[in-house]
Every structure is written in C-alpha cells, then in structure tokens.
Amino acid sequence: MRRGPLRRAGVLGVAGGLVAALTVGGGAVGETVPRLGLQPLWSDPDSLSHRRLAAHEAAGRTDLADALRPLAQAPTATWFTGDAPRERARALTAAAAAAGELPVLVAYDVPGRDCGSFSAGGAADEDAYLAWVRELAAGIGERPAVVVLEPDAVASAVTGCGTVPVRERLGLLRHAVEVLTALPATHVYVDAGHAGWVQDLPALAAALRAAGIDRAAGFALNVSNFQPTDATVAYGRRLSRLLGGAHFVVDTSRNGAGAPVTTGRDEDWCNPPGRRTGRLPSTLTGVDVVDAWLWVKRPGESDGSCRPGEPAAGEWFEEYALALVGV
C-alpha cells in the first residue's frame, strides 16, 4: 500500500484485564473494562504464519518454528479485498465468536485503491463497492467484530491521489460507515494514515468528518507503517481533539524499531529492512483515547514486489518475517 512520504498482551483474559494502570505517550489511565470489552483478540489459526509454523514443525525445523511462533500466536487482522466477502466474513466471525474472541477485519476494496501502486485494485465503481460492503456486513451479521475501513483512502484523498475524485471517495466511505455501523456489535475505525504523512490536521479532520467519522467508533493510525508508538499517540491526540475527542486504534505490527530513513522512494515503506515487531495486540492500552494496539498488517506478509525477488503484496515473505523477530 502507498504510505505517503514517509508475552501475549493482546489476549489478556478477564483476570489479567480487570485493573491496568499503564503509561504510554505521557498519559497514565486506570482501566477496568476497555472500550472494546474484555474479549481476547482473535488469533486466526489459518493465517500464513500459522501455516508456516505448522510446516516447520512437521519437518522438524524446530529453530524456525520457534522463531515464527510469536508471529503465529499473536492476534492479527484479516484483510478482505475483492471477491464476494460474505461467506468468508461469516465463517471468520462465527469461529471467533465460538472461541470467545474479537476478530479484526480490514475492508480494502475501495475503487482506485492504493493509487495504482503495489496493492492497486478495488471495486470497479461506486455501485460495485457498496454492494461489496453490504456483502461484508451481511457476513458479519450480529457477531462482534472490529473493522478497519480502507487503509490510505482518506489520507490519499487529502494529499492527492490523482486517480479518484475526493468528494466521491469520501462520500463512498461515509456510505460504507453507515452500512457497517448499522450492525449491532461492529466497531468501525476509519483509517487516517500515519504520523509521518498528513501534517495538515484540520484538513485531515475535515476529510474524516466527510467520511463519516461521526458515526464510527473512531479512526485508525499507522496501518502497515512503521511510525513509533509514542509519536503516533501524540499525533492521534492532536487529531482527536479536532474531532471532539474521537478514539483511535494503532497498528503496532512493525513499528518496534521506528520508521526507516526516507529517501522519497516507494521502497522506503515497502518491506524496508531493519524493522521489528512492536507492542503486542491488546485492548488494554492505558491511554484514554486509544482503544487498542492492533497488528493490522500481518507480519511476514509482503508489502509488494518492490525489489527483485520479493513476493507480491500479501504473499508470505519468510526472510522478512524472521528479520522482524530478530532472526
């Protein structure tokens, strides 16, 4: 995806989550029940990292299995892109509900997705997109879910994508928010880019309002990016104040070493070397306006074939996965 210029904490049970007092980004807040509840976050047993772990175990490669285990066991989001999403969403949310866990879904099918870059694609037109969103909503139904809505779509509209009319895109996102928030147990977070991208926060806030943030649970930051957590929380607080105290979630899947040095090239954000996993997923953040640390980007899955020999976006990239856990 285009990123602009550049211990299982996520599955704390009731006993571990009744009282928490953590300090992150300068704010200490006691929590009893987090905004998203005390359900553990969903760890998908069919993720690519789980499959690779199982393959290494079956082959007796215990060193590689042990190295990948933290990635496989951590709750991560499931991305929905193209194709009819109803049955997949139904199966995933049903499995998560049966396990007593809260799934995180990413809706990523907006027309003109990724401004034609490595993850280009999306629905053919507005009608096709709204039909796709309705199918996704039908699959989720009344079961609990978190939906991160359209990574990059708002931020790229603010900074200029060159391929999509801004008003139409934001209106389309607003319709998507309306459809998804009509579900009784779905929490929608509209993606808002990352702390190193849009610096005109009033413009970003206006775009988020046009995209329906008033009806959503809040916004999402740092999806598939590498900005440090403290800097992201500070950025999110400023944006939150412009939005009347809106809450947000932060993708910490690959920000443990901070952002790479930027040169202005796409490769700065596409599988950049030297990165590490960040805070483990959790709904207990200790920060008043942060509802969760999430692993929205699935560590170990490629950003795209940005260098010779690198896998296409979404495919397993084992060398990079091992690097993320320091191997």
Coordinates of C-alpha atoms in Angstrom, one line a residue:
M1 CA 0.0 0.0 0.0
R2 CA 1.0 3.6 -0.6
R3 CA 2.3 5.0 2.6
G4 CA 2.9 8.7 1.8
P5 CA 6.2 10.3 2.3
L6 CA 7.3 8.6 4.5
R7 CA 4.1 -12.4 26.2
R8 CA 0.7 -12.2 24.5
A9 CA -0.7 -8.9 25.7
G10 CA -3.4 -8.9 23.1
V11 CA -5.2 -11.9 24.6
L12 CA -5.4 -10.9 28.2
G13 CA -8.3 -12.6 29.9
V14 CA -10.7 -11.2 32.4
A15 CA -8.4 -12.0 35.4
G16 CA -5.4 -10.2 33.8
G17 CA -7.5 -7.3 32.5
L18 CA -9.7 -6.2 35.4
V19 CA -7.3 -3.5 36.5
A20 CA -4.5 -2.0 34.5
A21 CA -2.5 1.2 35.0
L22 CA -0.1 1.8 32.2
T23 CA 1.8 4.8 31.0
V24 CA 2.1 5.3 27.2
G25 CA 2.8 8.5 25.4
G26 CA 2.7 10.6 28.5
G27 CA -0.8 9.6 29.8
A28 CA -1.4 7.2 32.7
V29 CA -5.0 5.9 32.9
G30 CA -6.5 3.2 35.0
E31 CA -8.8 0.8 33.1
T32 CA -11.4 -1.7 34.3
V33 CA -13.3 -2.6 31.1
P34 CA -11.7 -1.3 27.9
R35 CA -13.9 0.3 25.3
L36 CA -13.8 -2.8 23.1
G37 CA -14.5 -5.1 26.0
L38 CA -12.5 -7.9 27.7
Q39 CA -12.8 -10.4 24.9
P40 CA -9.3 -11.6 23.8
L41 CA -8.5 -10.6 20.2
W42 CA -8.8 -13.3 17.5
S43 CA -5.8 -15.3 16.6
D44 CA -6.6 -16.8 13.2
P45 CA -5.4 -20.5 13.1
D46 CA -5.4 -20.4 9.3
S47 CA -3.1 -17.4 8.9
L48 CA 0.0 -17.8 6.7
S49 CA 2.2 -17.5 9.7
H50 CA 0.3 -20.4 11.3
R51 CA 0.7 -22.5 8.2
R52 CA 4.5 -21.8 8.0
L53 CA 4.8 -22.7 11.7
A54 CA 3.0 -26.0 11.2
A55 CA 5.1 -26.8 8.1
H56 CA 8.3 -26.2 10.0
E57 CA 7.1 -28.3 13.0
A58 CA 6.1 -31.1 10.7
A59 CA 9.5 -31.1 9.1
G60 CA 11.4 -31.0 12.4
R61 CA 12.7 -27.5 11.8
T62 CA 12.3 -26.5 15.4
D63 CA 14.6 -23.5 15.3
L64 CA 12.5 -21.9 12.5
A65 CA 9.2 -22.9 14.2
D66 CA 10.3 -21.4 17.5
A67 CA 11.3 -18.2 15.7
L68 CA 7.9 -17.8 13.9
R69 CA 5.8 -18.8 16.9
P70 CA 5.4 -15.2 18.2
L71 CA 4.0 -14.1 14.9
A72 CA 1.7 -17.1 14.5
Q73 CA 0.3 -16.8 18.0
A74 CA -0.3 -13.0 18.1
P75 CA -3.8 -11.9 17.1
T76 CA -3.7 -10.3 13.6
A77 CA -6.3 -8.7 11.3
T78 CA -7.8 -10.4 8.3
W79 CA -7.9 -8.4 5.1
F80 CA -10.9 -8.5 2.8
T81 CA -10.1 -7.5 -0.8
G82 CA -12.2 -8.3 -3.8
D83 CA -14.3 -11.4 -4.4
A84 CA -17.6 -12.0 -2.6
P85 CA -16.8 -11.5 1.1
R86 CA -20.0 -12.7 2.7
E87 CA -19.1 -16.3 3.3
R88 CA -15.6 -15.7 4.4
A89 CA -16.7 -13.0 6.9
R90 CA -19.4 -15.3 8.2
A91 CA -17.0 -18.1 8.8
L92 CA -14.4 -16.0 10.4
T93 CA -16.7 -14.1 12.8
A94 CA -18.5 -17.3 13.7
A95 CA -15.2 -19.1 14.5
A96 CA -14.1 -16.1 16.6
A97 CA -17.4 -15.9 18.4
A98 CA -17.2 -19.6 19.2
A99 CA -13.8 -19.1 20.6
G100 CA -14.9 -16.1 22.6
E101 CA -12.5 -13.8 20.7
L102 CA -12.9 -10.5 18.9
P103 CA -11.9 -10.5 15.3
V104 CA -10.3 -7.6 13.4
L105 CA -11.3 -7.3 9.8
V106 CA -9.8 -4.8 7.2
A107 CA -12.1 -3.6 4.4
Y108 CA -9.8 -2.8 1.5
D109 CA -11.7 -2.7 -1.8
V110 CA -12.4 1.0 -2.5
P111 CA -12.2 2.0 -6.2
G112 CA -8.8 3.3 -7.1
R113 CA -7.2 1.5 -4.1
D114 CA -3.6 2.3 -3.4
C115 CA -3.4 5.0 -6.1
G116 CA -2.3 2.4 -8.6
S117 CA 0.7 1.2 -6.6
F118 CA 1.7 -2.3 -5.5
S119 CA -1.8 -3.0 -3.9
A120 CA -3.7 -1.4 -6.8
G121 CA -7.2 -2.7 -7.5
G122 CA -10.5 -2.3 -5.7
A123 CA -14.1 -2.4 -6.9
A124 CA -14.9 -1.4 -10.4
D125 CA -17.2 1.5 -9.5
E126 CA -19.2 3.0 -6.6
D127 CA -22.2 0.7 -7.1
A128 CA -19.9 -2.4 -7.0
Y129 CA -18.2 -1.1 -3.9
L130 CA -21.4 -0.5 -2.0
A131 CA -22.6 -4.0 -3.0
W132 CA -19.3 -5.4 -1.7
V133 CA -19.7 -3.6 1.6
R134 CA -23.2 -4.8 2.0
E135 CA -22.0 -8.4 1.4
L136 CA -19.3 -7.9 4.0
A137 CA -21.8 -6.6 6.5
A138 CA -24.2 -9.5 5.8
G139 CA -21.3 -11.9 6.6
I140 CA -20.5 -10.2 9.9
G141 CA -24.1 -10.0 11.0
E142 CA -24.8 -9.7 14.7
R143 CA -21.4 -11.1 15.8
P144 CA -18.8 -8.9 17.4
A145 CA -16.1 -7.5 15.1
V146 CA -13.7 -4.6 14.6
V147 CA -13.5 -3.2 11.1
V148 CA -10.6 -1.0 10.0
L149 CA -12.1 0.8 7.0
E150 CA -10.0 1.3 3.8
P151 CA -6.3 1.9 4.7
D152 CA -4.9 5.0 3.0
A153 CA -8.2 6.1 1.4
V154 CA -8.8 9.3 3.4
A155 CA -5.1 10.3 3.7
S156 CA -4.5 9.9 0.0
A157 CA -7.6 11.9 -0.8
V158 CA -6.2 14.8 1.3
T159 CA -2.8 14.7 -0.2
G160 CA -3.9 13.9 -3.7
C161 CA -4.1 10.5 -5.4
G162 CA -4.5 11.8 -8.9
T163 CA -7.0 9.0 -9.8
V164 CA -10.0 9.4 -7.6
P165 CA -12.3 12.5 -7.1
V166 CA -12.1 13.4 -3.5
R167 CA -15.7 14.2 -2.8
E168 CA -16.9 11.0 -4.3
R169 CA -14.4 8.9 -2.4
L170 CA -15.3 10.5 1.0
G171 CA -19.0 10.1 0.3
L172 CA -18.5 6.5 -0.6
L173 CA -16.6 5.9 2.6
R174 CA -19.4 7.6 4.5
H175 CA -21.9 5.1 3.0
A176 CA -19.7 2.2 4.0
V177 CA -19.6 3.5 7.6
E178 CA -23.4 3.8 7.6
V179 CA -23.8 0.2 6.4
L180 CA -21.2 -1.3 8.8
T181 CA -22.2 0.7 11.9
A182 CA -25.8 -0.4 11.5
L183 CA -24.6 -3.8 12.7
P184 CA -25.2 -4.2 16.4
A185 CA -21.8 -5.4 17.5
T186 CA -19.4 -4.0 14.9
H187 CA -16.8 -1.3 15.8
V188 CA -15.7 0.7 12.7
Y189 CA -12.4 2.7 12.7
V190 CA -11.9 4.8 9.6
D191 CA -8.2 4.8 8.5
A192 CA -6.4 8.1 8.9
G193 CA -2.9 7.4 7.6
H194 CA 0.1 7.8 9.8
A195 CA 2.0 10.3 11.8
G196 CA 4.6 10.9 9.0
W197 CA 2.0 11.6 6.3
V198 CA -0.7 14.3 6.5
Q199 CA 0.5 17.3 8.6
D200 CA -2.5 19.5 7.8
L201 CA -4.6 18.0 10.6
P202 CA -7.6 20.4 10.2
A203 CA -7.8 19.2 6.5
L204 CA -7.5 15.6 7.7
A205 CA -10.2 16.1 10.3
A206 CA -12.5 17.6 7.8
A207 CA -12.0 14.7 5.4
L208 CA -12.7 12.2 8.2
R209 CA -15.9 14.0 9.1
A210 CA -16.9 13.8 5.4
A211 CA -16.1 10.1 5.5
G212 CA -18.5 9.5 8.4
I213 CA -16.2 9.5 11.5
D214 CA -19.1 10.9 13.4
R215 CA -20.9 7.5 13.2
A216 CA -17.8 5.4 13.6
A217 CA -16.0 4.2 16.7
G218 CA -13.1 6.3 15.8
F219 CA -10.1 6.3 13.4
A220 CA -7.1 4.0 12.8
L221 CA -3.4 5.1 12.6
N222 CA -0.2 3.6 11.3
V223 CA -1.7 0.7 9.3
S224 CA 1.1 -1.2 7.6
N225 CA 3.5 1.6 8.6
F226 CA 6.4 2.0 11.0
Q227 CA 5.9 5.2 12.9
P228 CA 6.9 4.9 16.6
T229 CA 4.0 4.3 19.0
D230 CA 4.7 7.4 21.2
A231 CA 4.8 9.7 18.1
T232 CA 1.6 8.1 16.8
V233 CA -0.2 8.5 20.0
A234 CA 0.8 12.2 20.2
Y235 CA -0.3 12.7 16.6
G236 CA -3.6 10.9 17.3
R237 CA -4.3 13.0 20.3
R238 CA -4.0 16.2 18.2
L239 CA -6.3 14.8 15.6
S240 CA -8.7 13.5 18.3
R241 CA -9.0 17.0 19.7
L242 CA -10.1 18.3 16.3
L243 CA -12.7 15.6 16.1
G244 CA -14.3 16.2 19.5
G245 CA -12.3 13.5 21.4
A246 CA -12.6 10.7 18.9
H247 CA -10.9 7.5 19.9
F248 CA -8.4 5.6 17.8
V249 CA -6.5 2.3 17.3
V250 CA -2.8 2.0 16.4
D251 CA -1.1 -0.7 14.2
T252 CA 2.0 -1.7 16.1
S253 CA 2.8 -4.8 14.0
R254 CA 6.1 -3.5 12.6
N255 CA 7.0 -0.3 14.4
G256 CA 9.3 -1.7 17.1
A257 CA 12.4 -0.1 15.5
G258 CA 10.6 3.0 14.4
A259 CA 10.3 4.4 10.9
P260 CA 13.1 3.8 8.3
V261 CA 15.1 6.7 6.9
T262 CA 13.2 8.1 4.0
T263 CA 14.7 8.9 0.6
G264 CA 11.5 9.7 -1.2
R265 CA 11.2 6.4 -3.0
D266 CA 8.4 3.8 -2.7
E267 CA 10.9 1.3 -1.3
D268 CA 11.2 3.4 1.9
W269 CA 7.9 1.9 3.1
C270 CA 7.8 -1.3 1.1
N271 CA 9.4 -4.2 3.0
P272 CA 12.1 -1.8 4.4
P273 CA 15.0 -3.6 6.2
G274 CA 15.8 -3.3 9.8
R275 CA 12.2 -3.2 11.2
R276 CA 10.9 -5.1 14.2
T277 CA 7.5 -6.1 15.6
G278 CA 6.1 -3.6 18.1
R279 CA 3.7 -3.8 21.0
L280 CA 1.7 -6.9 21.1
P281 CA -2.0 -6.6 20.3
S282 CA -4.2 -5.6 23.2
T283 CA -7.4 -3.7 24.1
L284 CA -5.8 -2.7 27.4
T285 CA -3.7 0.3 26.3
G286 CA -3.7 2.5 29.4
V287 CA -4.2 5.5 27.1
D288 CA -7.6 7.3 27.4
V289 CA -8.2 7.8 23.7
V290 CA -6.5 4.6 22.3
D291 CA -8.9 1.7 22.2
A292 CA -6.4 -0.9 21.1
W293 CA -2.9 -1.8 19.9
L294 CA -3.5 -3.9 16.9
W295 CA -1.5 -5.9 14.4
V296 CA -3.4 -4.8 11.3
K297 CA -0.6 -5.6 8.9
R298 CA 0.2 -9.3 9.2
P299 CA 3.9 -9.5 10.0
G300 CA 5.6 -11.7 7.5
E301 CA 3.3 -10.9 4.6
S302 CA 5.0 -8.9 1.9
D303 CA 4.1 -5.2 1.1
G304 CA 4.7 -5.9 -2.5
S305 CA 7.4 -6.9 -5.1
C306 CA 9.2 -3.7 -4.5
R307 CA 12.7 -5.2 -5.1
P308 CA 13.8 -8.1 -7.3
G309 CA 12.8 -11.4 -5.9
E310 CA 10.4 -10.1 -3.3
P311 CA 6.9 -11.6 -3.2
A312 CA 3.7 -9.8 -4.3
A313 CA 1.7 -7.9 -1.8
G314 CA 0.0 -10.2 0.7
E315 CA 2.2 -13.3 0.0
W316 CA 4.4 -14.9 2.6
F317 CA 8.0 -13.5 2.9
E318 CA 9.8 -15.7 5.3
E319 CA 13.1 -13.8 5.2
Y320 CA 11.4 -10.6 6.2
A321 CA 9.3 -12.4 8.8
L322 CA 12.4 -13.8 10.5
A323 CA 14.0 -10.3 10.4
L324 CA 11.0 -8.8 12.2
V325 CA 11.6 -11.1 15.2
G326 CA 15.3 -10.5 15.2
V327 CA 16.5 -13.7 13.5

